[in-house]
PDB file of C-alpha atoms in Angstrom:
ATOM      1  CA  UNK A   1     -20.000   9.120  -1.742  1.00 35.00           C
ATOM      2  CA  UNK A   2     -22.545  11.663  -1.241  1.00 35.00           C
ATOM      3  CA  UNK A   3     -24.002  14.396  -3.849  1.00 35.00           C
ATOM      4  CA  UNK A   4     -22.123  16.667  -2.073  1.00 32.00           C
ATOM      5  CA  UNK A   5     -18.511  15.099  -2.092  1.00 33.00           C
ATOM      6  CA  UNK A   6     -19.643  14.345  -6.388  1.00 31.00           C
ATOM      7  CA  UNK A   7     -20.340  17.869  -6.545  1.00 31.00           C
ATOM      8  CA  UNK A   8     -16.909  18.951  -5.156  1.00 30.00           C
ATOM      9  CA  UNK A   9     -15.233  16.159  -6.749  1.00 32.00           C
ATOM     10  CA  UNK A  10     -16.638  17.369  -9.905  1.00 32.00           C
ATOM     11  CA  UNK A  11     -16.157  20.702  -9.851  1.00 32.00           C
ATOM     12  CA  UNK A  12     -13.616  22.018 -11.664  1.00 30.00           C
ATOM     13  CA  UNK A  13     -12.457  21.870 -15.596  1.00 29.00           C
ATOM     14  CA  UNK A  14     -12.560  19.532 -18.333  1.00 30.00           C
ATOM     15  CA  UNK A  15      -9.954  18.195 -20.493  1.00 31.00           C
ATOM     16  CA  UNK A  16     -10.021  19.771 -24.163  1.00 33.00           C
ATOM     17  CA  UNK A  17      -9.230  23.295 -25.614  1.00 31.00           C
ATOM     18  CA  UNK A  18     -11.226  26.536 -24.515  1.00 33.00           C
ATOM     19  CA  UNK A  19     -14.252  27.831 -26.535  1.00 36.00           C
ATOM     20  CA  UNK A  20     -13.054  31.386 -27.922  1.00 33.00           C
ATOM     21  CA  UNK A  21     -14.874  34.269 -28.295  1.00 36.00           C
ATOM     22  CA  UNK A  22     -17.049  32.893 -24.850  1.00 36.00           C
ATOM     23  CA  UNK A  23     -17.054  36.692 -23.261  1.00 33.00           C
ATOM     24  CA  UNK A  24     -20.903  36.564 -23.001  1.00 34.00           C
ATOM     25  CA  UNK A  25     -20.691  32.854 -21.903  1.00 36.00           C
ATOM     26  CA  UNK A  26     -22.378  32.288 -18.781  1.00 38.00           C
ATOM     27  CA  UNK A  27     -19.219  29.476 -18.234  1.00 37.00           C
ATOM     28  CA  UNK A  28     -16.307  31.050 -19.637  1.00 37.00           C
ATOM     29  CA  UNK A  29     -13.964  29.547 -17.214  1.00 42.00           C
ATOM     30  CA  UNK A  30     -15.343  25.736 -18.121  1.00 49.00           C
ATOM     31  CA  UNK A  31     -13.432  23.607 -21.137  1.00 58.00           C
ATOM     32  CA  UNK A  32     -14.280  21.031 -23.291  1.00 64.00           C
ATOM     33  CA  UNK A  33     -13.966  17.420 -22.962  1.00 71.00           C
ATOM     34  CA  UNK A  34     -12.128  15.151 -25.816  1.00 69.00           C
ATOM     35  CA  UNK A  35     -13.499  12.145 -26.256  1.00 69.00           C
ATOM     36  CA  UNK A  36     -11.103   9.344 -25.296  1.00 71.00           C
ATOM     37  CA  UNK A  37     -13.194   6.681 -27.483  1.00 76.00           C
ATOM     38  CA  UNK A  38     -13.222   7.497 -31.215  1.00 79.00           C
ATOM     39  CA  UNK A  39     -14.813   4.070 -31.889  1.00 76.00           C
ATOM     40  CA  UNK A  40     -18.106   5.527 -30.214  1.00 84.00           C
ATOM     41  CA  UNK A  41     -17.800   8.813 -31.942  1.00 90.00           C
ATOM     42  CA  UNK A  42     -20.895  10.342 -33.065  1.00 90.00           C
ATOM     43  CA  UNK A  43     -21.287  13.695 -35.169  1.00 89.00           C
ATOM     44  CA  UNK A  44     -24.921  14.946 -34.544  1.00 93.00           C
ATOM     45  CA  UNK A  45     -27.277  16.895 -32.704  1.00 95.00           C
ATOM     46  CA  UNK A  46     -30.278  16.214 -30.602  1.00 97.00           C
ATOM     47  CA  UNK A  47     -32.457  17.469 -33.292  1.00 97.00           C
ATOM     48  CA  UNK A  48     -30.991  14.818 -35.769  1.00 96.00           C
ATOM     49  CA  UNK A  49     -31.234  12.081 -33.069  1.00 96.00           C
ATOM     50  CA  UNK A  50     -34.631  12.961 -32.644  1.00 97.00           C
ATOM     51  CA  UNK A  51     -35.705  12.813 -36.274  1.00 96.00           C
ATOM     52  CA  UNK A  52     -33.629   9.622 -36.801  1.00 95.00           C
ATOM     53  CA  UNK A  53     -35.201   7.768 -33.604  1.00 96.00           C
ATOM     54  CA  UNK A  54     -38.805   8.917 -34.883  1.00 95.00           C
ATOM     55  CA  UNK A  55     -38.342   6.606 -37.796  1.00 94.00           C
ATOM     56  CA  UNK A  56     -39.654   4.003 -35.952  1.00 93.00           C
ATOM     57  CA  UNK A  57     -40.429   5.392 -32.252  1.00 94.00           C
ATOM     58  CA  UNK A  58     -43.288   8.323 -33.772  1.00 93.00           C
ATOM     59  CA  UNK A  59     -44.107   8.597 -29.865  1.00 95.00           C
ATOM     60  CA  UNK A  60     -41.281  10.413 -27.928  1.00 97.00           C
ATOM     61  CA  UNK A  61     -41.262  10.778 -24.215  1.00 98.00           C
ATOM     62  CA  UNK A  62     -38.887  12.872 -22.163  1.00 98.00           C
ATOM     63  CA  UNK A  63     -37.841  13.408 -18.536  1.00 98.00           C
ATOM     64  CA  UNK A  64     -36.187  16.513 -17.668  1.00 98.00           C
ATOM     65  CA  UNK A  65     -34.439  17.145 -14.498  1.00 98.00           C
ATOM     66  CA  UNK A  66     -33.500  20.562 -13.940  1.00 96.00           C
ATOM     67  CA  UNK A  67     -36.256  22.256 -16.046  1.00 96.00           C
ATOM     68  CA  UNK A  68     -35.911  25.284 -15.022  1.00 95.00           C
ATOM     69  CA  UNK A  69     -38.595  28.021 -16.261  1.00 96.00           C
ATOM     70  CA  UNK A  70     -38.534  25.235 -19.580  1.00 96.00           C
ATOM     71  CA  UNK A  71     -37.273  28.128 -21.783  1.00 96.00           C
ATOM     72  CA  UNK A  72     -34.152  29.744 -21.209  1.00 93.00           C
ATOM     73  CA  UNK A  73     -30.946  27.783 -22.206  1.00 90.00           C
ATOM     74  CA  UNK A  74     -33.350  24.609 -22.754  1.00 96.00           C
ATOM     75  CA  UNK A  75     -32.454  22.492 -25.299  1.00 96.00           C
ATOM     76  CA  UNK A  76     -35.667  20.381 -25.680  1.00 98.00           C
ATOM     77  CA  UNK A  77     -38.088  23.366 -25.760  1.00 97.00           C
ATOM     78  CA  UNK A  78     -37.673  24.504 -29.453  1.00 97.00           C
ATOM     79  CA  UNK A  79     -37.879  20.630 -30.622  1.00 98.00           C
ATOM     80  CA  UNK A  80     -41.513  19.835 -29.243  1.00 97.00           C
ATOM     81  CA  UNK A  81     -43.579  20.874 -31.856  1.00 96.00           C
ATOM     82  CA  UNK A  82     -41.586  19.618 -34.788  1.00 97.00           C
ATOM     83  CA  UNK A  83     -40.625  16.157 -33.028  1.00 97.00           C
ATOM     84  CA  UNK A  84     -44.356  15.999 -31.439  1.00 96.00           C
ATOM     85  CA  UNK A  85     -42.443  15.253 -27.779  1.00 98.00           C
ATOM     86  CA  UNK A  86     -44.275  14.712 -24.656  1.00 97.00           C
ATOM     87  CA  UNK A  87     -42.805  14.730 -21.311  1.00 97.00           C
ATOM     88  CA  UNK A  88     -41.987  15.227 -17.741  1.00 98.00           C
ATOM     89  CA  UNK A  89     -40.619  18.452 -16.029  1.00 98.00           C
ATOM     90  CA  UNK A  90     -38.715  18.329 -12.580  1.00 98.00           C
ATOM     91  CA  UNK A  91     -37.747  21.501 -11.119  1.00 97.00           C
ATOM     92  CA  UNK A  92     -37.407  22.321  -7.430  1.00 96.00           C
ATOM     93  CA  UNK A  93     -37.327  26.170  -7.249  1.00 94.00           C
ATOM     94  CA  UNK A  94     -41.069  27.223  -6.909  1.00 95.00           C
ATOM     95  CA  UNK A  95     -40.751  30.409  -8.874  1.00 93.00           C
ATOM     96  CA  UNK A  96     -38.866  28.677 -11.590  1.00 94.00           C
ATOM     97  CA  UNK A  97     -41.798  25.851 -11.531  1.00 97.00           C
ATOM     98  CA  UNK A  98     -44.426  28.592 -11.451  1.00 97.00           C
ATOM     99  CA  UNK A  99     -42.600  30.067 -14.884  1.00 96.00           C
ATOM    100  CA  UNK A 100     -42.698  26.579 -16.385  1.00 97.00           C
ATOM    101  CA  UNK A 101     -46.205  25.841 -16.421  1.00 97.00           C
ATOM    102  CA  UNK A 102     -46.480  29.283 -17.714  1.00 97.00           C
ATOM    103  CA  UNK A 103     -44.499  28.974 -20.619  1.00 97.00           C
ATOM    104  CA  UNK A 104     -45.662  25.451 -21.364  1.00 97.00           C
ATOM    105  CA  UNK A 105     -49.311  26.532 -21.384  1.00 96.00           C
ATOM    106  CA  UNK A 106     -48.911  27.754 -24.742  1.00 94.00           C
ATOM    107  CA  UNK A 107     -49.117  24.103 -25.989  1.00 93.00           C
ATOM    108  CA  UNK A 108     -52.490  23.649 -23.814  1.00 84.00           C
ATOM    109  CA  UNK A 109     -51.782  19.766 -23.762  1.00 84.00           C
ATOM    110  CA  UNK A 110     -52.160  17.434 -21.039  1.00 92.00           C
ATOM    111  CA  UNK A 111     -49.639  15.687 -22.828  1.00 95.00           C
ATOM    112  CA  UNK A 112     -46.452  17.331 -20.169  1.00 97.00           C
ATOM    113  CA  UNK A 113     -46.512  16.735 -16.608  1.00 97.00           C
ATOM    114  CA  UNK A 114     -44.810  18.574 -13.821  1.00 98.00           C
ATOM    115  CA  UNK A 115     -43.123  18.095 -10.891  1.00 98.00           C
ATOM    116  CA  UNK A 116     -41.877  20.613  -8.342  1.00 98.00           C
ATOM    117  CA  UNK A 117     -39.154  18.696  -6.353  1.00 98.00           C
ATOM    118  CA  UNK A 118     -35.502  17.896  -6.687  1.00 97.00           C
ATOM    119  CA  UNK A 119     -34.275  14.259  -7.518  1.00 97.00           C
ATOM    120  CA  UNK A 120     -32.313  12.550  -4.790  1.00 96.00           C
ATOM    121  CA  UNK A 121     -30.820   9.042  -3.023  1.00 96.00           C
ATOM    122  CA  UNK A 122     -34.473   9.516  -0.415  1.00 96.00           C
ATOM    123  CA  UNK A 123     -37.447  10.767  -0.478  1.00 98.00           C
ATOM    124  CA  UNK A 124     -38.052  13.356   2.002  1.00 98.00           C
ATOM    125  CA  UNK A 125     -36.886  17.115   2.060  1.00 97.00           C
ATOM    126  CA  UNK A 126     -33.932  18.743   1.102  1.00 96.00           C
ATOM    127  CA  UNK A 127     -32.414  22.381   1.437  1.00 96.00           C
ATOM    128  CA  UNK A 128     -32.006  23.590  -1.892  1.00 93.00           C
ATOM    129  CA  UNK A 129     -28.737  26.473  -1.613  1.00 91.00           C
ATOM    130  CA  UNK A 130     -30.466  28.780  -4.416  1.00 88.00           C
ATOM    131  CA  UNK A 131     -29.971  33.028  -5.471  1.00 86.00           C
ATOM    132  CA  UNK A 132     -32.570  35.267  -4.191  1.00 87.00           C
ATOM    133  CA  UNK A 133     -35.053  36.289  -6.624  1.00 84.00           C
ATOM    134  CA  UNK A 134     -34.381  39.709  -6.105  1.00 79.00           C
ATOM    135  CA  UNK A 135     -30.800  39.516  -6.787  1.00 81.00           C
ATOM    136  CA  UNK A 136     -29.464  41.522  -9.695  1.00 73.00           C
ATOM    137  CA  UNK A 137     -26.305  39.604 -11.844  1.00 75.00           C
ATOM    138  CA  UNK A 138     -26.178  37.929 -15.172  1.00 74.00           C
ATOM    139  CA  UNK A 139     -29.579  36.471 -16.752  1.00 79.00           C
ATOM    140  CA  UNK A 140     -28.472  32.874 -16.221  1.00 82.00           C
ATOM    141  CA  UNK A 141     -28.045  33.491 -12.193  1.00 82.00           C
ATOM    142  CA  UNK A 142     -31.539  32.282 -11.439  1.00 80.00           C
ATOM    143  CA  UNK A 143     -30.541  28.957 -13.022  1.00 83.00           C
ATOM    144  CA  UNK A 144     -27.561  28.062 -10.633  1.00 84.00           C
ATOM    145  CA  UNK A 145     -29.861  26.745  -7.546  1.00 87.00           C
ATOM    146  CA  UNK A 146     -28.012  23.373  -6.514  1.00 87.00           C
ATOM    147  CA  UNK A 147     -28.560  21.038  -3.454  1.00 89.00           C
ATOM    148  CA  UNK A 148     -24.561  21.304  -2.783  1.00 85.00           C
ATOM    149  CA  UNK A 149     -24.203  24.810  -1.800  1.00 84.00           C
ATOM    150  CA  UNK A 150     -20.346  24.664  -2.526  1.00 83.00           C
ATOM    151  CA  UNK A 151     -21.056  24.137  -5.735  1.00 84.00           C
ATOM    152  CA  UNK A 152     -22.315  27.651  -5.569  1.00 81.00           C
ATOM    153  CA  UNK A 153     -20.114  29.188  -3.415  1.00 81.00           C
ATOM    154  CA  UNK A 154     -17.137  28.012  -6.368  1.00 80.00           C
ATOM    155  CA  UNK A 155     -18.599  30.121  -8.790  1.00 80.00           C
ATOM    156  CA  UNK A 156     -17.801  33.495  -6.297  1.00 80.00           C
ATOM    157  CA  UNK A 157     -14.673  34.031  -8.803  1.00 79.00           C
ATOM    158  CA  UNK A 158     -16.862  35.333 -11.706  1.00 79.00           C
ATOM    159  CA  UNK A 159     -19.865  36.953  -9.122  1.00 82.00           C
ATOM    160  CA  UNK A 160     -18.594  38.956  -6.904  1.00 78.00           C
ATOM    161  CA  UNK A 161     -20.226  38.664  -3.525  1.00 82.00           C
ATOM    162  CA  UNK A 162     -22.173  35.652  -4.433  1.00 84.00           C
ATOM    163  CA  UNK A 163     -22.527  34.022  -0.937  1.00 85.00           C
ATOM    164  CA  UNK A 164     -24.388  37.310   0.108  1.00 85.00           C
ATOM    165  CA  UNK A 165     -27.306  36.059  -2.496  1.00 88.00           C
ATOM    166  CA  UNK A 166     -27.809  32.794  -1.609  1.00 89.00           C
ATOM    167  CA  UNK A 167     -30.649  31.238   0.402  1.00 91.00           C
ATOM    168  CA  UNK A 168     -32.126  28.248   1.262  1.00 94.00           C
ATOM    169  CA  UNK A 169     -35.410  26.651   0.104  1.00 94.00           C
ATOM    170  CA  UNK A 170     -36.769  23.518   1.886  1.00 97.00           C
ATOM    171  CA  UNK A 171     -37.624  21.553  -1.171  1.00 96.00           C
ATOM    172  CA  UNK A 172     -39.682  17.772  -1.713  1.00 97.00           C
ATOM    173  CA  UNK A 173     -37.037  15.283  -3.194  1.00 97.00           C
ATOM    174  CA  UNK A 174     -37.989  12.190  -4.772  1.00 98.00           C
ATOM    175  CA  UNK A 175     -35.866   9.465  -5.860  1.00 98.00           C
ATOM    176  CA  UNK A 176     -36.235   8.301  -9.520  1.00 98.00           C
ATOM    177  CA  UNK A 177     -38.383   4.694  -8.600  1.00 98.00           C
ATOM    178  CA  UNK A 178     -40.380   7.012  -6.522  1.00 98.00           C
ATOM    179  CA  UNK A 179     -40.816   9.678  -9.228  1.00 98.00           C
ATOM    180  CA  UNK A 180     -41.655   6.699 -11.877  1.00 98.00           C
ATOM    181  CA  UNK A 181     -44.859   5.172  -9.878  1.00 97.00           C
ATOM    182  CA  UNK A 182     -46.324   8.702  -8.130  1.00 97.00           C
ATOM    183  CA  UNK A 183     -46.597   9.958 -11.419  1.00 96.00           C
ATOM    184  CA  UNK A 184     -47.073   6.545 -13.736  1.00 96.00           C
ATOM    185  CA  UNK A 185     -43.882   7.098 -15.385  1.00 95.00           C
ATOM    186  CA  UNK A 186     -43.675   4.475 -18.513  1.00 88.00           C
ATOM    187  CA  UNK A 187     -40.505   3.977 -20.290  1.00 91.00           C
ATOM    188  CA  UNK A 188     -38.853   6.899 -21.261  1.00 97.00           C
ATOM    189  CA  UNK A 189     -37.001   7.401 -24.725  1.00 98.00           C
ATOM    190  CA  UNK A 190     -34.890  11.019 -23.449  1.00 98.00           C
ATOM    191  CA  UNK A 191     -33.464  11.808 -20.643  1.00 98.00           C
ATOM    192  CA  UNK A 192     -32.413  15.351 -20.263  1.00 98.00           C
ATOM    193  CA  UNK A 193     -30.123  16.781 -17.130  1.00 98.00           C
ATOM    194  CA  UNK A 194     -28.992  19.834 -16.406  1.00 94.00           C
ATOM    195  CA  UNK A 195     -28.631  19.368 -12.704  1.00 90.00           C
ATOM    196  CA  UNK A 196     -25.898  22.697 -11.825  1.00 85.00           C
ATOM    197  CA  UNK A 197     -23.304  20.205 -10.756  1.00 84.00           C
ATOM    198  CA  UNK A 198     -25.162  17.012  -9.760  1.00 91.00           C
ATOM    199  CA  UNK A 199     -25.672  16.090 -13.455  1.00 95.00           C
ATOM    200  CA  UNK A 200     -23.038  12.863 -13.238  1.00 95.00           C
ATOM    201  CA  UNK A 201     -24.856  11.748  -9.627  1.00 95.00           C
ATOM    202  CA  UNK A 202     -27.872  12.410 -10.973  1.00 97.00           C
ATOM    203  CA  UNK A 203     -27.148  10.237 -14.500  1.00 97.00           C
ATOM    204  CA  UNK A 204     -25.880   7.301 -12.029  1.00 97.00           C
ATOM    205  CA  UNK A 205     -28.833   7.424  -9.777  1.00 97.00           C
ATOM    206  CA  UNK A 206     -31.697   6.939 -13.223  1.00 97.00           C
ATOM    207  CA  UNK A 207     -29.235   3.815 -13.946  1.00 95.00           C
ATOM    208  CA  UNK A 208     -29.005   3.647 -17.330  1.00 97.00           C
ATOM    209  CA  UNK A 209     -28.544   0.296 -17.680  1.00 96.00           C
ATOM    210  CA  UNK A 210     -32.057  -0.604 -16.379  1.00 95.00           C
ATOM    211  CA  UNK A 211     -33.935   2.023 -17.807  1.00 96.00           C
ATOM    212  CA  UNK A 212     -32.255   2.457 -21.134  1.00 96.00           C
ATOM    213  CA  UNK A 213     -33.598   5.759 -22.929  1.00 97.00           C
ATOM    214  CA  UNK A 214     -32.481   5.659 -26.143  1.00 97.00           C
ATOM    215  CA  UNK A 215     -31.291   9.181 -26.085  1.00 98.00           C
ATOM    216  CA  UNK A 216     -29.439  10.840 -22.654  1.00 98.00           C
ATOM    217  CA  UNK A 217     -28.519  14.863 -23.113  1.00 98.00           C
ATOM    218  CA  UNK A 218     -26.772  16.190 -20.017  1.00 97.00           C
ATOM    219  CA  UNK A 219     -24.731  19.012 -19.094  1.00 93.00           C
ATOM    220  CA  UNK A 220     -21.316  18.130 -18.971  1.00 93.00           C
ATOM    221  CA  UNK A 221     -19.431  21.757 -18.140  1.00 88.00           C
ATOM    222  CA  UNK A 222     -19.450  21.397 -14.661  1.00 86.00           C
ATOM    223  CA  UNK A 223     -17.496  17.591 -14.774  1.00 89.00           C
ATOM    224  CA  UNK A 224     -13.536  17.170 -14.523  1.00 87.00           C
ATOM    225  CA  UNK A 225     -12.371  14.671 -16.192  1.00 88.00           C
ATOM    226  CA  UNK A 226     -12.309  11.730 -14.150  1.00 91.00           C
ATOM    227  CA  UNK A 227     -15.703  12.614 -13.234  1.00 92.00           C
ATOM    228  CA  UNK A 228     -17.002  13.129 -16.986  1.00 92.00           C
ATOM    229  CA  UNK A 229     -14.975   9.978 -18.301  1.00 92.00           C
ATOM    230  CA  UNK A 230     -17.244   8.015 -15.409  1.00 94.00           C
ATOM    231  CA  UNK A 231     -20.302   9.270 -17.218  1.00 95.00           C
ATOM    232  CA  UNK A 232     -18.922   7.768 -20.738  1.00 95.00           C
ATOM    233  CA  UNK A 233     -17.763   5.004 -18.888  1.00 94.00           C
ATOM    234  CA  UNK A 234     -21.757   3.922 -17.780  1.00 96.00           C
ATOM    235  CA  UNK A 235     -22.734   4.970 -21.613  1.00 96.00           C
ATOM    236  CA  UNK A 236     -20.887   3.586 -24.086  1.00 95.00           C
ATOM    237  CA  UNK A 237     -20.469  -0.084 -22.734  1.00 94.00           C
ATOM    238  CA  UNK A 238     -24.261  -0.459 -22.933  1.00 95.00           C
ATOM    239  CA  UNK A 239     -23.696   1.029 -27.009  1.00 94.00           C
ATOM    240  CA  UNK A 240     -24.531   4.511 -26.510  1.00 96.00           C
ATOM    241  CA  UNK A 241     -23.014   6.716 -29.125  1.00 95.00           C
ATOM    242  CA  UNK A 242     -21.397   9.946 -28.129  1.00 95.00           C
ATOM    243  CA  UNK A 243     -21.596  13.169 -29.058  1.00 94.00           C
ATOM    244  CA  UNK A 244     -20.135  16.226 -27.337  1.00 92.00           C
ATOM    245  CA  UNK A 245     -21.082  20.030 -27.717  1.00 89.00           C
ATOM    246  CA  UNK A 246     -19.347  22.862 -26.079  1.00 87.00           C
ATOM    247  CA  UNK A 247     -21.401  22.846 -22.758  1.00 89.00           C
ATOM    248  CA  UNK A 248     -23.414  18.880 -23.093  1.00 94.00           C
ATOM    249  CA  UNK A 249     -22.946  15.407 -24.309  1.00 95.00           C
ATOM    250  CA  UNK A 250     -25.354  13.332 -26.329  1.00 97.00           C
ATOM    251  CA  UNK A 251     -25.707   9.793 -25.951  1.00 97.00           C
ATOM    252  CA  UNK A 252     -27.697   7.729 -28.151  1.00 97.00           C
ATOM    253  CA  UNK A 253     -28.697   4.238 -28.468  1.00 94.00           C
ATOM    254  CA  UNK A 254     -29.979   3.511 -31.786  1.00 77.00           C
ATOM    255  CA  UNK A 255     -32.009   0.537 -31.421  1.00 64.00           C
ATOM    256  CA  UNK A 256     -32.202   0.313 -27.443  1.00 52.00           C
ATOM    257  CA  UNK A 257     -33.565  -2.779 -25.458  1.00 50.00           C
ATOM    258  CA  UNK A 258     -36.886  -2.931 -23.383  1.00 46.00           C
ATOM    259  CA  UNK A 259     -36.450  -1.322 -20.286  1.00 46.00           C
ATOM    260  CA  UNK A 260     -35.925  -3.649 -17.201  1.00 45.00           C
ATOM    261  CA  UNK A 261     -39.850  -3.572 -15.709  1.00 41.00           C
ATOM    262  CA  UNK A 262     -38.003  -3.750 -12.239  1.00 45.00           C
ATOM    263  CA  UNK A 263     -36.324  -0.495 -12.985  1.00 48.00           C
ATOM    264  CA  UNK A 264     -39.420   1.125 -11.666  1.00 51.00           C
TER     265      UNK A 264
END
């Protein structure tokens, strides 16, 4: 199945009651997920999964697909300083990249590296379906750019005339062995995804159970069910413990083997 048929598969509402009170919400019409696995139930934040894991891991390395501008709605952002992270940035949209490096300057480390490209099956290029920047909406529009363009196109029921903002940028796209040895990737201890809609393709195509980061953070509001409970399904096996939020799910692997050096 391609990104695109996971995208569409994927699409539509979770299991779980509604979030009240979500008027502001940038994904009012999205529910939560129940957990179907008690026995892997796990009642904590990233923050506390960070300070837990630095016990004996002091150095923490993250890769982040879907970056963004590295600010708005980011979860890892307020965290580096106190949990002394270091990491890797992937964002496609070159205004959003521009912003990133911006707003990560403040920490005038070489200690981040970025990457402006999406994360796919093959290298090459891909058309990335994205709003244009001068298109006036709700703050979080800039952030919906997705390589599935009906992914977009489904969220016309709460913008109106959406398809009329949408263009195309030709993006690089790197797959994740190809992302590891450009850049010297070692292993990584958090991976973060917040993909608009790819973020179960993009969870199978890192392989977990290779790579093993002891922590995985992704944006689950965009999953059905059968779609979401795949994610679990390639998590808690391996012993991940689970943790879901109203929009993301934690996983977290408390003592987590060596990384497969083939992974790469």
């Amino acid at each position: 199945m391609d990104g695109a048929d996971r995208c569409r598969e994927g699409g539509a509402a979770s299991a779980g009651p509604q979030d009240p009170g979500d008027g502001a919400s940038r994904t009012p019409r999205f529910l939560v997920p129940q957990l179907h696995h008690p026995e892997s139930e796990l009642d904590a934040t990233l923050d506390m999964v960070l300070s837990h894991y630095r016990q004996t891991h002091p150095e923490i390395r993250y890769l982040e697909v879907g970056a963004f501008d590295g600010v708005s709605g980011d979860p890892i952002y307020p965290l580096i300083e106190k949990h002394g992270l270091k990491g890797y940035l992937v964002e496609p949209q070159r205004d959003a990249f521009a912003k990133l490096k911006a707003n990560y300057a403040r920490f005038g480390s070489p200690d981040f590296v970025f990457v402006n490209a999406a994360i796919g099956e093959r290298d090459g290029t891909v058309p990335l379906y994205r709003i244009k920047p001068e298109s006036s909406g709700p703050e979080w529009l800039p952030q919906i750019a997705s390589l599935d363009q009906n992914f977009l196109v489904g969220l016309s029921d709460i913008i109106p005339n959406l398809e009329s903002l949408i263009e195309i940028e030709t993006v690089p796209c790197f797959t994740f062995a190809t992302l590891f040895q450009t850049y010297g990737i070692p292993h990584i201890d958090l991976l973060q995804i917040d993909a608009e809609g790819r973020d179960a393709e993009i969870l199978e195509l890192f392989d977990v159970a290779h790579r093993r980061p002891a922590m995985v953070h992704f944006e689950h509001k965009h999953l059905n069910e059968p779609v979401y409970e795949r994610c679990l399904a390639s998590l808690i096996p391996l012993g991940y413990k689970i943790s879901i939020a109203r929009d993301d799910t934690l996983a977290y692997l408390a003592a987590p083997a060596e990384a497969d050096p083939l992974a790469q």
